Amino acid sequence: MFAVLKHLFKLQFLIILIAIFAGVYYPEILEKIKSLIFELSITDNEPIAVKFSAEGQPQLFTKETLAKFTGETEDEPIYLSILGSVYDVSKGRKHYGTGCSYSYFAGRDASKSFITGEFEEFDESSDDVITLKPSEVLSLYDWKKFYDKEYTFKGFAVGRFYDNNGAKTIYHYQLDAIADQALEDKKTANQMLEVYPQCNIQWTEKEGTRVWCTNQSGGKTRDWTGVPRKYYEAGKDYRCACIKESDLDSPNLKPYENCDPLSTTCYYKLD
Ligand code: HEM
């Protein structure tokens, strides 16, 4: 019996290896494998990445069924969906109830509005968030974390983010990748604040903008002061950073025009 089990484990290992190699070369196969793992996690009732409702199984909501949960009367529940995950937000009735500030979110997935703040017109594109900036996608994932923490997860809205079987769509995987990258970029930007601290910045009508460094600028007390430089972070506009003399050659730094390269203060005007 033990030998048979051992053999089965070996076989399973071999199948997983083949699946991984196939997935690397054929992304469609990888997607299938992902949905299969997801489906297995549902049927076995052993969640991998999914948080299950109190009843044990995630429910699937169509647009029509979700639309029924707007809590029209006091005793009717209110559900909303964000990134395709549906939450019971009835305990936040003062926000989501009929006529309240955020009733727009009730009974639908209006993920984009969490970022745009537009609560007027709901249409087919109101959950289309892939064109948002990566940092905005990350904020949206933070909103989802908020609902995970504060409210009860009920299931998935079938459509853009989850398919008819409750498996993540390719769209969702693409969005996850954008959010992962944005998180990495954010971490790097935070690390760079240690290496290249912020300058002090002041604007006056007479002098325009003044940027300058002290050994405390950017809220980081240090034993060096640095000189102001335009620091270009990947995919972003530049920010003013205080740079140590030994780092001044870095390619993503540019001096301020009309400023002595070693001055701790620079002035510039926006024309
Ligand atoms: C993109 C724009 C915005 C979005 C998507 C948004 C969304 C929300 C949501 C979903 C809630 C309910 C949270 C919960 O369930 O507890 C909320 C609460 C609230 N929002 Fe906003 N909001 C936005 C902008 C604003 C602005 C500009 C203000 C203030 C001028 C504001 C003030 C508040 C206040 C005071 C609460 C209630 C907090 C509480 O009682 O716990 N929101 N917001």
Short mmCIF file of C-alpha atoms and ligand atoms in Angstrom, two decimals:
data_model
loop_
_atom_site.label_atom_id
_atom_site.label_comp_id
_atom_site.label_asym_id
_atom_site.label_seq_id
_atom_site.Cartn_x
_atom_site.Cartn_y
_atom_site.Cartn_z
CA MET A 1 0.00 0.00 0.00
CA PHE A 2 2.79 2.39 1.04
CA ALA A 3 4.75 1.57 -2.11
CA VAL A 4 1.69 2.32 -4.27
CA LEU A 5 1.28 5.72 -2.58
CA LYS A 6 4.96 6.50 -3.10
CA HIS A 7 4.61 5.61 -6.76
CA LEU A 8 1.55 7.85 -7.10
CA PHE A 9 3.44 10.77 -5.56
CA LYS A 10 6.27 10.28 -8.05
CA LEU A 11 3.76 10.21 -10.91
CA GLN A 12 2.08 13.37 -9.64
CA PHE A 13 5.45 15.10 -9.41
CA LEU A 14 6.25 14.13 -12.99
CA ILE A 15 2.88 15.43 -14.23
CA ILE A 16 3.40 18.76 -12.45
CA LEU A 17 6.88 19.10 -13.98
CA ILE A 18 5.56 18.41 -17.49
CA ALA A 19 2.70 20.89 -16.90
CA ILE A 20 5.13 23.60 -15.78
CA PHE A 21 7.36 23.12 -18.83
CA ALA A 22 4.36 23.11 -21.16
CA GLY A 23 3.07 26.26 -19.43
CA VAL A 24 6.35 28.10 -19.91
CA TYR A 25 6.29 27.49 -23.66
CA TYR A 26 2.53 27.78 -24.21
CA PRO A 27 0.95 30.56 -22.07
CA GLU A 28 -2.60 29.35 -22.94
CA ILE A 29 -1.78 26.02 -21.27
CA LEU A 30 -0.54 27.92 -18.22
CA GLU A 31 -3.86 29.77 -18.03
CA LYS A 32 -5.75 26.45 -18.23
CA ILE A 33 -3.58 25.00 -15.48
CA LYS A 34 -4.23 28.04 -13.30
CA SER A 35 -8.00 27.77 -13.76
CA LEU A 36 -7.84 24.01 -13.14
CA ILE A 37 -5.97 24.54 -9.86
CA PHE A 38 -8.55 27.20 -8.99
CA GLU A 39 -11.49 24.92 -9.78
CA LEU A 40 -9.93 22.07 -7.81
CA SER A 41 -9.53 24.43 -4.88
CA ILE A 42 -13.27 25.11 -5.03
CA THR A 43 -14.42 21.52 -5.39
CA ASP A 44 -12.03 20.22 -2.72
CA ASN A 45 -13.09 23.09 -0.49
CA GLU A 46 -9.41 23.80 0.21
CA PRO A 47 -8.93 27.44 -0.71
CA ILE A 48 -5.62 28.35 -2.33
CA ALA A 49 -6.02 32.05 -2.99
CA VAL A 50 -9.72 32.37 -2.38
CA LYS A 51 -11.44 33.46 0.77
CA PHE A 52 -14.69 31.51 1.18
CA SER A 53 -18.00 32.79 2.40
CA ALA A 54 -19.35 31.64 5.73
CA GLU A 55 -21.39 28.99 3.91
CA GLY A 56 -18.17 27.44 2.60
CA GLN A 57 -18.57 28.02 -1.14
CA PRO A 58 -18.22 31.22 -3.12
CA GLN A 59 -21.45 32.08 -4.86
CA LEU A 60 -21.45 33.23 -8.44
CA PHE A 61 -23.41 36.36 -9.28
CA THR A 62 -24.55 37.44 -12.70
CA LYS A 63 -25.04 41.16 -13.32
CA GLU A 64 -28.76 40.61 -12.88
CA THR A 65 -28.58 38.70 -9.59
CA LEU A 66 -26.08 41.16 -8.14
CA ALA A 67 -28.30 44.08 -9.15
CA LYS A 68 -30.96 42.79 -6.75
CA PHE A 69 -28.77 43.56 -3.72
CA THR A 70 -29.16 47.30 -3.42
CA GLY A 71 -30.88 47.16 -0.03
CA GLU A 72 -33.95 49.04 -1.18
CA THR A 73 -35.67 48.36 2.11
CA GLU A 74 -33.99 48.36 5.51
CA ASP A 75 -34.10 44.56 5.87
CA GLU A 76 -32.72 43.79 2.40
CA PRO A 77 -28.97 43.16 2.16
CA ILE A 78 -26.58 45.36 0.19
CA TYR A 79 -23.81 43.76 -1.87
CA LEU A 80 -21.12 45.40 -3.95
CA SER A 81 -18.42 44.00 -6.16
CA ILE A 82 -14.86 45.18 -6.54
CA LEU A 83 -12.46 43.49 -8.97
CA GLY A 84 -15.14 40.84 -9.33
CA SER A 85 -15.26 39.93 -5.63
CA VAL A 86 -18.64 40.42 -4.01
CA TYR A 87 -19.06 41.64 -0.42
CA ASP A 88 -22.03 42.04 1.85
CA VAL A 89 -21.77 45.70 2.88
CA SER A 90 -25.11 45.85 4.72
CA LYS A 91 -23.41 46.98 7.92
CA GLY A 92 -22.26 50.07 5.99
CA ARG A 93 -25.86 50.93 5.04
CA LYS A 94 -25.27 54.58 6.02
CA HIS A 95 -22.77 54.74 3.11
CA TYR A 96 -24.31 52.38 0.55
CA GLY A 97 -28.04 52.53 1.31
CA THR A 98 -30.48 54.18 -1.11
CA GLY A 99 -29.86 57.92 -1.27
CA CYS A 100 -26.54 57.71 0.64
CA SER A 101 -23.17 59.02 -0.67
CA TYR A 102 -21.95 55.69 -2.04
CA SER A 103 -25.22 53.99 -3.05
CA TYR A 104 -23.81 54.04 -6.60
CA PHE A 105 -21.62 51.04 -5.69
CA ALA A 106 -24.54 48.92 -4.46
CA GLY A 107 -25.57 45.93 -6.55
CA ARG A 108 -22.82 46.28 -9.15
CA ASP A 109 -19.14 46.21 -9.97
CA ALA A 110 -18.06 49.80 -10.52
CA SER A 111 -14.39 49.18 -9.77
CA LYS A 112 -13.19 52.09 -11.90
CA SER A 113 -15.14 54.63 -9.82
CA PHE A 114 -13.07 53.77 -6.74
CA ILE A 115 -10.26 55.58 -8.53
CA THR A 116 -11.98 58.14 -10.72
CA GLY A 117 -14.46 59.21 -8.03
CA GLU A 118 -17.14 59.42 -10.74
CA PHE A 119 -20.39 58.15 -9.32
CA GLU A 120 -22.81 59.40 -11.95
CA GLU A 121 -22.87 57.21 -15.02
CA PHE A 122 -22.66 53.45 -14.72
CA ASP A 123 -22.10 51.54 -17.95
CA GLU A 124 -20.35 48.50 -19.44
CA SER A 125 -16.92 50.07 -18.95
CA SER A 126 -17.38 50.91 -15.26
CA ASP A 127 -15.39 47.81 -14.25
CA ASP A 128 -12.79 48.17 -17.03
CA VAL A 129 -9.72 49.18 -15.06
CA ILE A 130 -6.84 47.90 -17.15
CA THR A 131 -6.16 51.34 -18.63
CA LEU A 132 -5.67 52.93 -15.21
CA LYS A 133 -2.14 53.92 -14.22
CA PRO A 134 -0.29 51.07 -12.44
CA SER A 135 -0.25 53.08 -9.20
CA GLU A 136 -4.05 53.48 -9.49
CA VAL A 137 -4.46 49.74 -10.06
CA LEU A 138 -2.51 49.25 -6.85
CA SER A 139 -4.87 51.65 -5.00
CA LEU A 140 -7.77 49.61 -6.28
CA TYR A 141 -6.24 46.45 -4.80
CA ASP A 142 -5.93 48.38 -1.52
CA TRP A 143 -9.66 49.11 -1.69
CA LYS A 144 -10.27 45.41 -2.18
CA LYS A 145 -8.14 44.68 0.90
CA PHE A 146 -10.33 47.16 2.78
CA TYR A 147 -13.45 45.17 1.86
CA ASP A 148 -11.72 41.88 2.75
CA LYS A 149 -11.03 43.30 6.18
CA GLU A 150 -14.23 45.20 6.91
CA TYR A 151 -16.99 43.22 5.22
CA THR A 152 -18.10 39.67 4.49
CA PHE A 153 -16.97 38.09 1.24
CA LYS A 154 -19.90 36.47 -0.58
CA GLY A 155 -18.58 35.24 -3.92
CA PHE A 156 -17.68 36.32 -7.43
CA ALA A 157 -19.37 38.44 -10.06
CA VAL A 158 -19.26 36.60 -13.37
CA GLY A 159 -17.93 38.78 -16.17
CA ARG A 160 -14.73 40.71 -16.58
CA PHE A 161 -12.80 39.27 -13.64
CA TYR A 162 -14.27 35.77 -13.17
CA ASP A 163 -15.67 33.33 -15.68
CA ASN A 164 -18.81 31.20 -15.47
CA ASN A 165 -16.96 28.64 -13.32
CA GLY A 166 -15.71 31.23 -10.88
CA ALA A 167 -12.17 31.00 -12.27
CA LYS A 168 -10.06 34.13 -12.70
CA THR A 169 -10.09 35.44 -16.24
CA ILE A 170 -6.96 36.28 -18.23
CA TYR A 171 -7.96 39.93 -17.76
CA HIS A 172 -7.72 39.43 -13.98
CA TYR A 173 -4.32 37.75 -14.26
CA GLN A 174 -3.08 40.63 -16.40
CA LEU A 175 -4.31 43.09 -13.80
CA ASP A 176 -2.63 41.09 -11.01
CA ALA A 177 0.64 41.39 -12.93
CA ILE A 178 0.21 45.17 -13.24
CA ALA A 179 -0.51 45.43 -9.50
CA ASP A 180 2.52 43.25 -8.64
CA GLN A 181 4.77 45.42 -10.78
CA ALA A 182 3.32 48.61 -9.28
CA LEU A 183 4.00 47.25 -5.80
CA GLU A 184 7.61 46.50 -6.74
CA ASP A 185 7.99 50.00 -8.21
CA LYS A 186 6.55 51.50 -5.04
CA LYS A 187 9.00 49.53 -2.89
CA THR A 188 11.90 50.63 -5.08
CA ALA A 189 10.73 54.27 -4.95
CA ASN A 190 10.58 54.06 -1.14
CA GLN A 191 14.06 52.55 -0.99
CA MET A 192 15.29 55.34 -3.27
CA LEU A 193 13.93 57.90 -0.80
CA GLU A 194 16.58 56.62 1.59
CA VAL A 195 19.33 56.85 -1.01
CA TYR A 196 18.12 60.06 -2.67
CA PRO A 197 16.11 61.98 -0.03
CA GLN A 198 13.61 64.65 -1.05
CA CYS A 199 14.67 68.32 -1.29
CA ASN A 200 12.89 71.13 0.52
CA ILE A 201 10.66 73.01 -1.92
CA GLN A 202 9.18 76.49 -1.64
CA TRP A 203 7.37 78.69 -4.12
CA THR A 204 7.06 82.47 -4.05
CA GLU A 205 5.63 84.73 -6.72
CA LYS A 206 8.78 86.85 -6.71
CA GLU A 207 11.43 84.12 -6.81
CA GLY A 208 9.56 81.19 -8.37
CA THR A 209 10.44 77.74 -7.05
CA ARG A 210 13.35 77.23 -4.70
CA VAL A 211 14.69 73.73 -4.06
CA TRP A 212 17.35 73.16 -1.43
CA CYS A 213 18.97 70.48 0.67
CA THR A 214 19.67 70.30 4.37
CA ASN A 215 20.86 67.30 6.34
CA GLN A 216 17.22 66.76 7.37
CA SER A 217 15.35 67.40 4.11
CA GLY A 218 12.95 64.66 3.10
CA GLY A 219 12.50 63.88 6.79
CA LYS A 220 15.74 61.85 6.83
CA THR A 221 18.36 63.04 9.28
CA ARG A 222 21.79 62.20 7.90
CA ASP A 223 25.43 63.17 8.21
CA TRP A 224 25.56 64.65 4.70
CA THR A 225 23.57 67.39 2.98
CA GLY A 226 23.72 66.73 -0.75
CA VAL A 227 22.91 68.98 -3.69
CA PRO A 228 19.58 69.25 -5.56
CA ARG A 229 19.17 67.25 -8.74
CA LYS A 230 16.22 66.28 -10.91
CA TYR A 231 15.83 62.56 -10.29
CA TYR A 232 13.95 60.62 -12.99
CA GLU A 233 12.26 57.51 -11.58
CA ALA A 234 11.16 54.80 -14.02
CA GLY A 235 7.86 55.68 -15.70
CA LYS A 236 7.40 58.88 -13.70
CA ASP A 237 8.05 62.58 -13.93
CA TYR A 238 11.16 63.72 -12.10
CA ARG A 239 11.33 64.74 -8.45
CA CYS A 240 13.92 66.84 -6.65
CA ALA A 241 16.43 64.71 -4.78
CA CYS A 242 19.39 65.58 -2.57
CA ILE A 243 22.42 63.79 -3.96
CA LYS A 244 25.77 62.99 -2.38
CA GLU A 245 28.73 64.28 -4.38
CA SER A 246 29.93 60.72 -4.98
CA ASP A 247 26.60 59.82 -6.71
CA LEU A 248 26.34 62.82 -9.03
CA ASP A 249 27.30 60.81 -12.13
CA SER A 250 24.21 58.58 -12.01
CA PRO A 251 22.49 58.62 -15.46
CA ASN A 252 18.97 59.30 -14.14
CA LEU A 253 20.02 62.57 -12.51
CA LYS A 254 20.00 65.96 -14.21
CA PRO A 255 21.20 69.29 -12.82
CA TYR A 256 18.84 72.27 -12.48
CA GLU A 257 19.42 74.84 -15.21
CA ASN A 258 21.17 78.06 -14.22
CA CYS A 259 22.33 76.58 -10.94
CA ASP A 260 25.88 76.03 -9.75
CA PRO A 261 26.33 72.22 -9.92
CA LEU A 262 27.53 72.08 -6.31
CA SER A 263 25.14 74.64 -4.82
CA THR A 264 22.83 73.34 -2.09
CA THR A 265 20.06 75.71 -3.33
CA CYS A 266 18.62 76.21 -6.82
CA TYR A 267 15.89 78.52 -8.12
CA TYR A 268 13.78 77.95 -11.19
CA LYS A 269 10.72 79.48 -12.75
CA LEU A 270 8.04 77.68 -14.73
CA ASP A 271 7.30 79.77 -17.83
C1 HEM B 1 -12.28 58.67 -5.42
C2 HEM B 1 -13.01 59.30 -4.53
C3 HEM B 1 -13.71 58.62 -3.38
C4 HEM B 1 -14.12 57.33 -3.25
C5 HEM B 1 -14.03 56.21 -4.26
C6 HEM B 1 -14.70 57.21 -1.94
C7 HEM B 1 -15.25 56.06 -1.45
C8 HEM B 1 -15.75 55.90 -0.19
C9 HEM B 1 -16.35 54.70 0.32
C10 HEM B 1 -16.55 53.43 -0.50
C11 HEM B 1 -16.71 54.92 1.58
C12 HEM B 1 -17.39 53.92 2.52
C13 HEM B 1 -16.34 53.14 3.26
C14 HEM B 1 -16.94 52.11 4.19
O1 HEM B 1 -17.55 51.16 3.70
O2 HEM B 1 -16.76 52.28 5.40
C15 HEM B 1 -16.33 56.27 1.92
C16 HEM B 1 -16.55 56.88 3.13
C17 HEM B 1 -16.33 58.20 3.38
N1 HEM B 1 -15.82 59.12 2.50
FE1 HEM B 1 -15.28 58.78 0.60
N2 HEM B 1 -14.64 58.41 -1.29
C18 HEM B 1 -14.04 59.29 -2.15
C19 HEM B 1 -13.79 60.62 -1.90
C20 HEM B 1 -14.12 61.26 -0.73
C21 HEM B 1 -13.89 62.66 -0.49
C22 HEM B 1 -13.28 63.63 -1.49
C23 HEM B 1 -14.32 62.91 0.78
C24 HEM B 1 -14.33 64.17 1.55
C25 HEM B 1 -14.48 65.37 1.03
C26 HEM B 1 -14.81 61.67 1.33
C27 HEM B 1 -15.31 61.51 2.58
C28 HEM B 1 -15.74 60.32 3.12
C29 HEM B 1 -16.24 60.19 4.48
C30 HEM B 1 -16.33 61.28 5.52
C31 HEM B 1 -16.60 58.85 4.64
C32 HEM B 1 -17.22 58.23 5.86
C33 HEM B 1 -16.19 57.68 6.78
C34 HEM B 1 -16.85 56.96 7.92
O3 HEM B 1 -17.94 57.32 8.32
O4 HEM B 1 -16.26 55.99 8.39
N3 HEM B 1 -14.69 60.69 0.37
N4 HEM B 1 -15.73 56.83 0.83
#
